[in-house]
Coordinates of C-alpha atoms and ligand atoms in Angstrom, one line a residue:
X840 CA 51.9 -37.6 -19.5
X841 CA 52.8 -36.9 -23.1
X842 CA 49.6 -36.7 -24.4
X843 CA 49.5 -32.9 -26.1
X844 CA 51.1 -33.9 -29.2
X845 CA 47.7 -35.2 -30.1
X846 CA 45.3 -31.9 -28.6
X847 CA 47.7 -29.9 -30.3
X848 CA 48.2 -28.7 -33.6
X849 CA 51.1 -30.1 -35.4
X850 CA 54.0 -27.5 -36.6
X851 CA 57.0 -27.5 -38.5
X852 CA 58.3 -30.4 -40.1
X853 CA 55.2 -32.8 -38.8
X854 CA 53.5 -31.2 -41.0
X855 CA 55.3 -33.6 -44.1
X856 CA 54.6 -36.6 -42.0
X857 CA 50.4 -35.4 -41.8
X858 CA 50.6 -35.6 -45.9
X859 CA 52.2 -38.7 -46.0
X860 CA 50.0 -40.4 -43.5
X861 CA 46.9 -39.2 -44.6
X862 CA 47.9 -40.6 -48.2
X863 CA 47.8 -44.2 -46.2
X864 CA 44.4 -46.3 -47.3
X865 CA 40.7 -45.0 -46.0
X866 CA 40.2 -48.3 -44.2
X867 CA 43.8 -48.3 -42.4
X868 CA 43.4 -44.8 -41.2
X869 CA 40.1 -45.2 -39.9
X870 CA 41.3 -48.5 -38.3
X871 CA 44.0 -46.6 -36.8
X872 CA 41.7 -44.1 -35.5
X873 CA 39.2 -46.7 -34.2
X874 CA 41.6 -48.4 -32.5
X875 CA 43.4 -45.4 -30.8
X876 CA 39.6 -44.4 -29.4
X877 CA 38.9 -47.7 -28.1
X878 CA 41.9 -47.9 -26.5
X879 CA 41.8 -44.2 -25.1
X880 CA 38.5 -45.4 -23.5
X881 CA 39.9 -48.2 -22.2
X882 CA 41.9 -46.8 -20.5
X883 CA 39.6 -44.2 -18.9
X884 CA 39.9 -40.8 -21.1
X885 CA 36.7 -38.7 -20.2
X886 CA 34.4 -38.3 -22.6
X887 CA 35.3 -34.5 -24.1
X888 CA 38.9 -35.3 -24.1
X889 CA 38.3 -38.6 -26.3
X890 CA 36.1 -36.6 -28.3
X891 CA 39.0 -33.9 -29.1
X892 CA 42.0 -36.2 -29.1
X893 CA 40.3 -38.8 -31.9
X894 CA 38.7 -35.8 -33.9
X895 CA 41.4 -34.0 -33.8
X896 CA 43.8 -37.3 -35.1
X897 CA 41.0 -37.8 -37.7
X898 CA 42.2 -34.5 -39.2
X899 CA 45.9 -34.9 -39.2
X900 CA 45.0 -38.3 -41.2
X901 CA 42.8 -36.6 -43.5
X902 CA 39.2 -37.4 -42.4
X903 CA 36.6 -35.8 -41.4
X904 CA 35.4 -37.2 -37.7
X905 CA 32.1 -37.0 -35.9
X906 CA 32.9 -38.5 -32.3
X907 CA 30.4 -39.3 -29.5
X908 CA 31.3 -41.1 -26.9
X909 CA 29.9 -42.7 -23.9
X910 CA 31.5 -45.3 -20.7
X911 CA 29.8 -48.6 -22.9
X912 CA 30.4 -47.5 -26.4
X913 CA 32.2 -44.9 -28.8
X914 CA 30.2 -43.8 -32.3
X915 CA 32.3 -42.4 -35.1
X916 CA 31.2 -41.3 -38.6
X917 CA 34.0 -40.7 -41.2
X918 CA 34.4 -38.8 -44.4
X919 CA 37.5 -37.7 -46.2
X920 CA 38.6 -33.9 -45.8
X921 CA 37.7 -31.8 -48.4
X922 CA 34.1 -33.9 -49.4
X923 CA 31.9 -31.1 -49.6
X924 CA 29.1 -33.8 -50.1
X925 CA 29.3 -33.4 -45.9
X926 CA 27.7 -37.2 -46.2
X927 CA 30.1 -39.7 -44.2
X928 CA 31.8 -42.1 -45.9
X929 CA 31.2 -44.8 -42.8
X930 CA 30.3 -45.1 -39.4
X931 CA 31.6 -47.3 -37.1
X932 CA 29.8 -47.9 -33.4
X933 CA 32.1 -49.6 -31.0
X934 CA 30.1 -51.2 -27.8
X935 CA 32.9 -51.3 -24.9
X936 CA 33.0 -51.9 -20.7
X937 CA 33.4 -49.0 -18.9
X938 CA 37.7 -48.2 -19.0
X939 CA 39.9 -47.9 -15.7
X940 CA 42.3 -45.4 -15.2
X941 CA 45.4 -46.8 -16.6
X942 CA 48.0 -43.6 -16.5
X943 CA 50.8 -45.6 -18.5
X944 CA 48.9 -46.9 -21.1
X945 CA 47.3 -43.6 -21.8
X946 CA 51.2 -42.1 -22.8
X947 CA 51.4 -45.2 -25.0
X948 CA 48.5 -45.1 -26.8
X949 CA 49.6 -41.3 -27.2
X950 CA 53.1 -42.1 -28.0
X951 CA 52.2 -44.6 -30.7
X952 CA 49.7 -41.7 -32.2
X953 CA 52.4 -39.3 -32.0
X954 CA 54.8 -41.3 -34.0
X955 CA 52.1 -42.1 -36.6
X956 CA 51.7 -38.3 -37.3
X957 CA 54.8 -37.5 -37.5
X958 CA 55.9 -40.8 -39.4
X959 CA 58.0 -42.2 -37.6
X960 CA 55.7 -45.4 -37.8
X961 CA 53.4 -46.2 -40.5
X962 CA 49.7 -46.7 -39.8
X963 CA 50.0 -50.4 -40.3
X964 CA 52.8 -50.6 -37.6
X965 CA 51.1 -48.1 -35.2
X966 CA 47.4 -50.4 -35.4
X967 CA 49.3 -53.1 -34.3
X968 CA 51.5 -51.6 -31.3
X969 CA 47.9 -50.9 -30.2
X970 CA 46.3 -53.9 -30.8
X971 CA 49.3 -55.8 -28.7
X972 CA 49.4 -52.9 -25.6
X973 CA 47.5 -55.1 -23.1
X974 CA 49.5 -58.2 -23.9
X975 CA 53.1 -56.1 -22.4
X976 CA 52.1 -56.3 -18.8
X977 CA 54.5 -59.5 -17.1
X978 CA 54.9 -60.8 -14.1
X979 CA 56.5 -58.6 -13.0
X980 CA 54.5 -55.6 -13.5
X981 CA 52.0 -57.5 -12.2
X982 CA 53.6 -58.1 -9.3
X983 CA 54.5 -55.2 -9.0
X984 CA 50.9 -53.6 -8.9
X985 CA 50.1 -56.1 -6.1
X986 CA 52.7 -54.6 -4.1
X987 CA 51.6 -51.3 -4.6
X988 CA 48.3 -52.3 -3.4
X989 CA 49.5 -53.9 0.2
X990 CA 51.6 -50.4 0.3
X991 CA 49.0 -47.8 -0.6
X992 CA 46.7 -49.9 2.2
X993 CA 49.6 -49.4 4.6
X994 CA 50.2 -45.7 4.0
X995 CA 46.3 -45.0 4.6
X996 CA 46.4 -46.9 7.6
X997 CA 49.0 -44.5 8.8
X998 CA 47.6 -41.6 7.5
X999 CA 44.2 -42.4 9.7
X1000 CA 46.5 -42.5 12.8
X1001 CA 46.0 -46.6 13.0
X1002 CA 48.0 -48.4 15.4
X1003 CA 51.1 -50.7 14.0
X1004 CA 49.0 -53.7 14.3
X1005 CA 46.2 -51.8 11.9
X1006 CA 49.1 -50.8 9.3
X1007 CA 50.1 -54.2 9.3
X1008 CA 47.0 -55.9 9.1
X1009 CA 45.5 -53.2 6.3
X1010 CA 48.9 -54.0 4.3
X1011 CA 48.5 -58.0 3.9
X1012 CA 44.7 -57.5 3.4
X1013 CA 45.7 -54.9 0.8
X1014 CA 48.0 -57.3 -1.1
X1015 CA 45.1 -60.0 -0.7
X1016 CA 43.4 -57.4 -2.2
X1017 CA 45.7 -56.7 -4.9
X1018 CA 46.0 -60.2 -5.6
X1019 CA 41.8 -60.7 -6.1
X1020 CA 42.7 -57.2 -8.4
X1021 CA 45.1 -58.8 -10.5
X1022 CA 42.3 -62.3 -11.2
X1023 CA 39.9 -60.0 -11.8
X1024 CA 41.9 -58.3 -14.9
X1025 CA 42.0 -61.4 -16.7
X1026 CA 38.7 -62.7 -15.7
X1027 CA 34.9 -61.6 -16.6
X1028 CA 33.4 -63.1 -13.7
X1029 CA 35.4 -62.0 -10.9
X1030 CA 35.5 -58.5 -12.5
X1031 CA 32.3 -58.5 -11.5
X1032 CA 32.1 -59.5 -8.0
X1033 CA 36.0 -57.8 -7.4
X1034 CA 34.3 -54.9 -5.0
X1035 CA 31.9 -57.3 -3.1
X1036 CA 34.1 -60.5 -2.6
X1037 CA 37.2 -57.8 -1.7
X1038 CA 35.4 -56.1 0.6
X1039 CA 33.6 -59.2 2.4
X1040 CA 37.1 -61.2 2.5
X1041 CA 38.5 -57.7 4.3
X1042 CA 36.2 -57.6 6.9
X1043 CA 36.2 -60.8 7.5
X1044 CA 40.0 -61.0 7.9
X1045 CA 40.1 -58.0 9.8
X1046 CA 37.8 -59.5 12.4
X1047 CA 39.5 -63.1 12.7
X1048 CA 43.0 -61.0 13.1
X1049 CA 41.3 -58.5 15.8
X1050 CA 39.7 -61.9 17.5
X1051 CA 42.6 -63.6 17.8
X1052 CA 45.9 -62.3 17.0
X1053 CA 46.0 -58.4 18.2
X1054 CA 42.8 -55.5 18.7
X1055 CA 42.7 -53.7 15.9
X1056 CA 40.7 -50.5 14.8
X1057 CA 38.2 -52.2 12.4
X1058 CA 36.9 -49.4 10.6
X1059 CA 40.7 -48.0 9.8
X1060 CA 42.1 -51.1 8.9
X1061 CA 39.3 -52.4 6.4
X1062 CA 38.5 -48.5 5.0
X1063 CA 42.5 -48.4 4.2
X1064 CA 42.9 -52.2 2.7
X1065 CA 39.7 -51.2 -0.1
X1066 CA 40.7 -47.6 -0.7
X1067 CA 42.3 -48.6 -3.7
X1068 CA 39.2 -50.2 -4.8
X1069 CA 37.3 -46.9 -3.9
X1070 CA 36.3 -45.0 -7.3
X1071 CA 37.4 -41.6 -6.8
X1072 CA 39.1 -41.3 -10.3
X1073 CA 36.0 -42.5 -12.2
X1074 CA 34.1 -40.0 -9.7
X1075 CA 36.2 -37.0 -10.9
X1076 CA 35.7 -37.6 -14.7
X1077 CA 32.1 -38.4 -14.4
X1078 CA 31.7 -34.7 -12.9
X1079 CA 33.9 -33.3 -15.5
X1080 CA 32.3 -34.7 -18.0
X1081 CA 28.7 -33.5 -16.3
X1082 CA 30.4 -30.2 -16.1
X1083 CA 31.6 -29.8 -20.1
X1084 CA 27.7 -31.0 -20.6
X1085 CA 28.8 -34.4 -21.5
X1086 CA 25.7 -35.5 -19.8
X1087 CA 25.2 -39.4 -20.8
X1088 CA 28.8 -40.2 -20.6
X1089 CA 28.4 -38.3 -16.6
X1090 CA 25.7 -39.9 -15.8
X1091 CA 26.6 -43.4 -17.0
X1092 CA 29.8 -42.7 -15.2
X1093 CA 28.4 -41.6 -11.9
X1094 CA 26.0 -44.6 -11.5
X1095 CA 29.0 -46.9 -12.4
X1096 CA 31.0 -45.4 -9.9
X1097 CA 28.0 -45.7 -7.4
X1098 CA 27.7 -49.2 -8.2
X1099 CA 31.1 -49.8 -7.1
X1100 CA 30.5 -48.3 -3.8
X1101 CA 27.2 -50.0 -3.3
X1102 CA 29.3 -53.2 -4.0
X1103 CA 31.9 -52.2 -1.3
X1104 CA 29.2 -51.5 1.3
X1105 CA 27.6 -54.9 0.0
X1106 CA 30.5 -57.0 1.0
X1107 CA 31.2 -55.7 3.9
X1108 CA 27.5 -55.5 5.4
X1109 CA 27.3 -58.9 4.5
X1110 CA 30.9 -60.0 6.5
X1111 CA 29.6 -57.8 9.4
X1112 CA 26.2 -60.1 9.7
X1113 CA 28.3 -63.2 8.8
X1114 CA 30.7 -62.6 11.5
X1115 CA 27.8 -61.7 14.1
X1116 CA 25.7 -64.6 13.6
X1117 CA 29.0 -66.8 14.0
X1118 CA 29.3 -64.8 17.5
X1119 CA 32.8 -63.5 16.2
X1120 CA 32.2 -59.7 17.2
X1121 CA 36.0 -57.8 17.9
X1122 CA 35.8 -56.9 21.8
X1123 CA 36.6 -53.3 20.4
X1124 CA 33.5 -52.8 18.3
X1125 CA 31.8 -53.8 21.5
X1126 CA 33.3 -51.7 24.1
X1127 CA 32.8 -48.8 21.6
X1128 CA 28.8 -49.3 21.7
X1129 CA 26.1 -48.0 24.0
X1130 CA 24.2 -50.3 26.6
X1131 CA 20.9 -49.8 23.7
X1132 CA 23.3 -50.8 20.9
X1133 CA 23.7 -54.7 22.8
X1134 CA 21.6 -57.4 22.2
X1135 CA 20.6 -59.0 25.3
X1136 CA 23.3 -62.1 25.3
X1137 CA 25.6 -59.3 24.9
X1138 CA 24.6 -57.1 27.6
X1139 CA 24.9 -60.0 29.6
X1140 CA 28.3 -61.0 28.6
X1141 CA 28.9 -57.5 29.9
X1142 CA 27.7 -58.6 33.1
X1143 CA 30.0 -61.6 33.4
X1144 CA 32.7 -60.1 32.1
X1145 CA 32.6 -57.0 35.0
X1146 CA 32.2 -59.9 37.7
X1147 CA 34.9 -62.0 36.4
X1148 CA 37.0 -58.9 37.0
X1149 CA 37.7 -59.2 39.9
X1150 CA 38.9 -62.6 39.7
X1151 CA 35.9 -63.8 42.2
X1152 CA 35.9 -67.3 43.0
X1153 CA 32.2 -67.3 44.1
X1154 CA 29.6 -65.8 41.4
X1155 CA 25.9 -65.0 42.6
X1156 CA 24.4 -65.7 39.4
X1157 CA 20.6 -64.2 39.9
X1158 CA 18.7 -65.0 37.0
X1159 CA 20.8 -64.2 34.1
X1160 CA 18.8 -65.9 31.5
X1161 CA 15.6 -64.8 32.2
X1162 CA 15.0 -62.3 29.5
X1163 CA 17.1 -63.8 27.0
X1164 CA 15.2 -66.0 24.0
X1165 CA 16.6 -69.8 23.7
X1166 CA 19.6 -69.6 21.3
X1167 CA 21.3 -67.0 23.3
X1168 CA 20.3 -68.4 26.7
X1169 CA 22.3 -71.6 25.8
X1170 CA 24.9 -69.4 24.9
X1171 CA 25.2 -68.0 27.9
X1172 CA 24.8 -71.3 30.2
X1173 CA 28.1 -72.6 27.8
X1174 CA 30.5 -69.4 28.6
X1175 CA 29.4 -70.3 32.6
X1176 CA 30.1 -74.0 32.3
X1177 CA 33.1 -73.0 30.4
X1178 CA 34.7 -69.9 33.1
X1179 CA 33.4 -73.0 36.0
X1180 CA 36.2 -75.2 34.3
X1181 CA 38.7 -73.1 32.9
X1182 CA 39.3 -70.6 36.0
X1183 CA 37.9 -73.2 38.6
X1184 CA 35.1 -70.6 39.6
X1185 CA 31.6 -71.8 41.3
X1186 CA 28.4 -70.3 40.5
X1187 CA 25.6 -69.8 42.7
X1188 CA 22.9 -70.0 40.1
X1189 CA 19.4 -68.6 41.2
X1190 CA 16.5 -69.2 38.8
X1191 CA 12.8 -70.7 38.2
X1192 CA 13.9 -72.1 35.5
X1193 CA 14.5 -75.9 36.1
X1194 CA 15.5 -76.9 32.7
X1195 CA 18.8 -74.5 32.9
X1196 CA 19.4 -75.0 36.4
X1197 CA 19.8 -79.2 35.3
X1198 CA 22.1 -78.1 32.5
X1199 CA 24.4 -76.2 34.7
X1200 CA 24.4 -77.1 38.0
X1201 CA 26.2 -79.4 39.8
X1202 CA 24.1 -79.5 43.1
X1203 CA 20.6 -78.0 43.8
X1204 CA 19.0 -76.4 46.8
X1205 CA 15.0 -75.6 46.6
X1206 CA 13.7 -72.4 48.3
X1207 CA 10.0 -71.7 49.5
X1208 CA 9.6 -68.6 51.6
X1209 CA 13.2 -68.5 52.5
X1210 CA 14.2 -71.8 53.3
X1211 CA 16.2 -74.5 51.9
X1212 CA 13.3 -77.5 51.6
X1213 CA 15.0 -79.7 50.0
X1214 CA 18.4 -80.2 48.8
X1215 CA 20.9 -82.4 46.5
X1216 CA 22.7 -83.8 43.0
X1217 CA 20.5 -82.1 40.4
X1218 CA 19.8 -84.9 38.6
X1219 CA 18.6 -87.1 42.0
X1220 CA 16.4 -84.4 43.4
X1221 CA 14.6 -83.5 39.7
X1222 CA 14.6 -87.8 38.8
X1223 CA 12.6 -88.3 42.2
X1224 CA 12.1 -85.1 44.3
X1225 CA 11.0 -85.3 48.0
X1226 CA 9.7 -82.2 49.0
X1227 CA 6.2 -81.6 47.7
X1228 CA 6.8 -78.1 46.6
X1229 CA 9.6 -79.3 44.2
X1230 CA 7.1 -82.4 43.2
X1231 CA 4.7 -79.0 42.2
X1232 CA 7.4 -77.3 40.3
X1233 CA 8.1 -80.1 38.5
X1234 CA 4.6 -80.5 37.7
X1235 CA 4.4 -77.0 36.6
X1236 CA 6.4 -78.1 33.8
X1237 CA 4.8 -78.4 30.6
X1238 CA 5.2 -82.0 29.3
X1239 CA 3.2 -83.3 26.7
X1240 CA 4.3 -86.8 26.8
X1241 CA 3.0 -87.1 30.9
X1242 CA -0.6 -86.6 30.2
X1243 CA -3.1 -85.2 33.0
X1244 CA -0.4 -86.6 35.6
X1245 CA -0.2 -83.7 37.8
X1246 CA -0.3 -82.8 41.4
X1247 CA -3.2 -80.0 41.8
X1248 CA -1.6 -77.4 44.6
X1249 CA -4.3 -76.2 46.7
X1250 CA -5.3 -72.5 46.8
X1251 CA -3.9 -71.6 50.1
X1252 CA -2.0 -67.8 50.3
X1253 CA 1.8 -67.7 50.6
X1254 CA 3.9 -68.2 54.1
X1255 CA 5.3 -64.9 55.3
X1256 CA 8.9 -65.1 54.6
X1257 CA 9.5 -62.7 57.8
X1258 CA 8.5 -63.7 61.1
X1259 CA 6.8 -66.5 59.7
X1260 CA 4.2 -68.6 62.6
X1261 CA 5.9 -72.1 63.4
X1262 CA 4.9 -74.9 61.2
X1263 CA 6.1 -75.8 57.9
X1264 CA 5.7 -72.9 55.6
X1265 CA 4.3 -74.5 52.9
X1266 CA 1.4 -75.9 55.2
X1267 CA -1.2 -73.7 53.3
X1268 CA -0.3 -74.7 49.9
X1269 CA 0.7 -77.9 50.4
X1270 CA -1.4 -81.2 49.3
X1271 CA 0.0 -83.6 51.5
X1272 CA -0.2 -81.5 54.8
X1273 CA -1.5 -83.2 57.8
X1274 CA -2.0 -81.3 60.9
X1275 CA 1.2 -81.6 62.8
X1276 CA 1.9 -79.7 59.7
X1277 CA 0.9 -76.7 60.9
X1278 CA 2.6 -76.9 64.3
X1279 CA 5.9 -78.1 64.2
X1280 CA 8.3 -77.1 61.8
X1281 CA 10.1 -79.3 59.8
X1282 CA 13.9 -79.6 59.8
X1283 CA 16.2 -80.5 57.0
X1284 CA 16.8 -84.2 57.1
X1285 CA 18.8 -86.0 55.2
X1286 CA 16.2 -88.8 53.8
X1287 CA 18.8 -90.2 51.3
X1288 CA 22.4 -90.9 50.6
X1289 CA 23.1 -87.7 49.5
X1290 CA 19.2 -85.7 49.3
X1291 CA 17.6 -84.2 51.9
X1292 CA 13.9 -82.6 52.3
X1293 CA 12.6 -80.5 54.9
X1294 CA 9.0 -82.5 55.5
X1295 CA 6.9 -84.3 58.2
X1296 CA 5.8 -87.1 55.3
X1297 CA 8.1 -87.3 52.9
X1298 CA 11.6 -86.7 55.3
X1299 CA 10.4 -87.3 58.3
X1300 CA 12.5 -86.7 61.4
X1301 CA 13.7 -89.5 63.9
X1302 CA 14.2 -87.1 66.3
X1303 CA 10.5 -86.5 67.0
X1304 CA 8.9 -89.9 67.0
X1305 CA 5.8 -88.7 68.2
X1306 CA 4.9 -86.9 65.3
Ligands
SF4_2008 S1 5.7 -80.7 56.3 FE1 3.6 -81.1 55.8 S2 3.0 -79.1 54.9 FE2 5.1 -79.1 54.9 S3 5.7 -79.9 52.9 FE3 5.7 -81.7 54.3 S4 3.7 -82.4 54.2 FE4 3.6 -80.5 53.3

């Protein structure tokens, strides 16, 4: 960067071109010189090397410069060289946004204060070339910048020892990226939310494309498609300008560059909980976790997903919503519906629950003690049971609309499920027990078209008559 010409002391035959331009009108030299350190801060010159570079063109102009300068505004008092009244002639205070780091326009902006010295161009000239640097960038350039964006995010990406599909992936996010970059030069607004809209739209394209086109290392391919984002320029001036004692302008710097990363972490945190409470979690970022770090519909999408691997075609299902809260538990009935008709699989599905069991099942069979008692289509057996144990489960229900409706069970103690006496095990509980009940026990008849109830009363048997 040709920027000494200006730090340095002028020698030789510069020194002609020093007198002629400091014969140039007060106000033109000191628009000169404003201009310069406006655009030396745009364009991200720390603090004490603004400070040395404008007082140090004052002088070769002929003025007198008092500089101090800070990431949202530059004050400078000026007085001709040689007034020994030491009172300024005028001071101008410039408020400004924080600069970037813009490496080419900083050897412009030099160039064109070179030339002024050493006459080449007159002040008038020089204010202008200035005044029109920002308009020069084309298309192209632009273009250009974008690129570099999609390839810096693909070079990290390789650098972090990310798969092809990660280098890729960080590459077009990066040029997505670039291209937010590039909007957000030319507008106010998006300036503003650049860091958090790039970051969220990175995450959240990083998990679609990890979802459903190829796995990818999320942490490697969003940290290298925002590193260019990252401020670790504005980071290094802000400590050296807390180092040379520049304290406001560090300070100022360091919360700005702060604010960036807070902004990074923003957008992404918030694409993380986005794509979460859409259910669109990479299968990576869960296989890298703990069994604490699942939620419960997770954990048991873990479960599944280990008995679906061995390509069963019978799945004892025990219970696996018991201990999950509604939301998920519906989640988890729709996967099993959905694996029953994709990959043709049955599910035994054991539960209490008889709300789930009529959303999923096909056919029902009702257990007391160990034995089928009663049997069936889900929907005929729950519409009109049989049995009078499922009657009592269905009872058990709570149903505000049905009122004091409700079989009371009587307070009998459980059958033993081993070795149990003959009789119908339910005999003790039961409220329609009569006393063949207790002596003959009941088999499984088939009392309708397709239901059948183990039950003297309600499915009784034509093979014993005399009962
Ligand atoms: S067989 Fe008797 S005790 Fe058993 S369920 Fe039927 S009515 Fe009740």
């Amino acid at each position: 960067m040709s920027s000494a010409p200006i730090l340095n002391e002028p020698a030789g035959e510069a020194q002609h071109a020093i007198v002629t331009s400091a014969r140039a009108p007060l106000h033109a030299r000191i628009a000169f010189v404003v201009e310069t350190a406006r655009r030396l801060h745009q364009y991200g010159t720390a603090a004490p090397r603004l400070e040395s570079a404008v007082d140090k063109l004052a002088g070769r102009l002929g003025l007198c410069a008092q500089v101090w300068s800070s990431p949202t505004a530059i004050i400078i008092s000026f007085a001709e060289v040689g007034d020994h009244r030491r009172v300024a002639e005028t001071t101008q205070v410039i408020r400004l946004s924080p600069g970037d780091i813009d490496l080419r326009h900083l050897v412009e902006v030099n160039e064109i204060a070179d030339k002024v010295i050493a006459g080449e161009l007159d002040i008038g000239q020089g204010s202008h070339l200035l005044q029109t640097l920002s308009d020069r960038i084309g298309r192209r350039a632009r273009a250009r910048e974008v690129l570099c964006f999609g390839l810096v995010s693909a070079t990290l990406a390789v650098l972090m020892r990310g798969a092809w599909s990660d280098v890729v992936a960080a590459g077009c996010i990066g040029l997505i990226v670039g291209t937010l970059a590039d909007v957000a030069a030319r507008s106010q607004r998006m300036r503003l939310a650049l860091e958090a809209l790039s970051a969220l739209i990175a995450t959240v394209l990083a998990t679609q494309i990890s979802l459903y086109i190829t796995p990818l290392t999320l942490k490697v391919t969003v940290l290298a498609s925002l590193i260019v984002l990252f401020p670790g320029m504005m980071l290094t001036t802000a400590v050296r300008e807390l180092s040379t004692r520049h304290l406001v302008s560090g300070v100022a710097r360091f919360a700005d560059a702060v604010q960036t990363l807070i902004k990074l972490a923003f957008g992404t945190l918030v694409a993380n909980e986005l794509c979460k409470l859409l259910g669109l979690v990479p299968p990576a970022e869960v296989a890298a976790k703990y069994p604490h770090e699942l939620s419960g519909g997770q954990r048991q999408r873990v479960a599944i997903a280990r008995a679906l691997a061995v390509e069963p075609k019978v799945v004892l299902a025990d219970e696996p919503t018991s201990m999950l809260d509604v939301s998920i538990r519906i989640g988890i009935l729709n996967l099993m519906l959905k694996l029953k008709e994709e990959r043709d699989i049955a599910f035994l599905y054991v539960t209490h629950d008889l709300a789930s069991a009529r959303y999923i099942a096909d056919d029902i069979l009702v257990m007391y003690a160990g034995q089928i008692v009663e049997s069936g289509p889900v929907e005929d057996v729950l519409a009109d049971p049989l049995h009078p144990y499922t009657r009592l489960l269905l009872a058990a229900v709570p149903d505000p609309t049905r009122g004091a409706e409700r079989i009371e069970i009587r307070k009998g103690q459980a059958s033993a499920a081993v070795d149990p006496p003959e009789g119908c095990r339910f005999v003790e509980r039961c409220p329609l027990a009569v006393d063949v009940c207790s002596r003959v026990t009941p088999p499984l008849v088939d009392a309708r078209r397709s239901q059948a109830a183990r039950c003297h009363v309600t499915a009784p048997s034509p093979s014993l008559p005399t009962l």
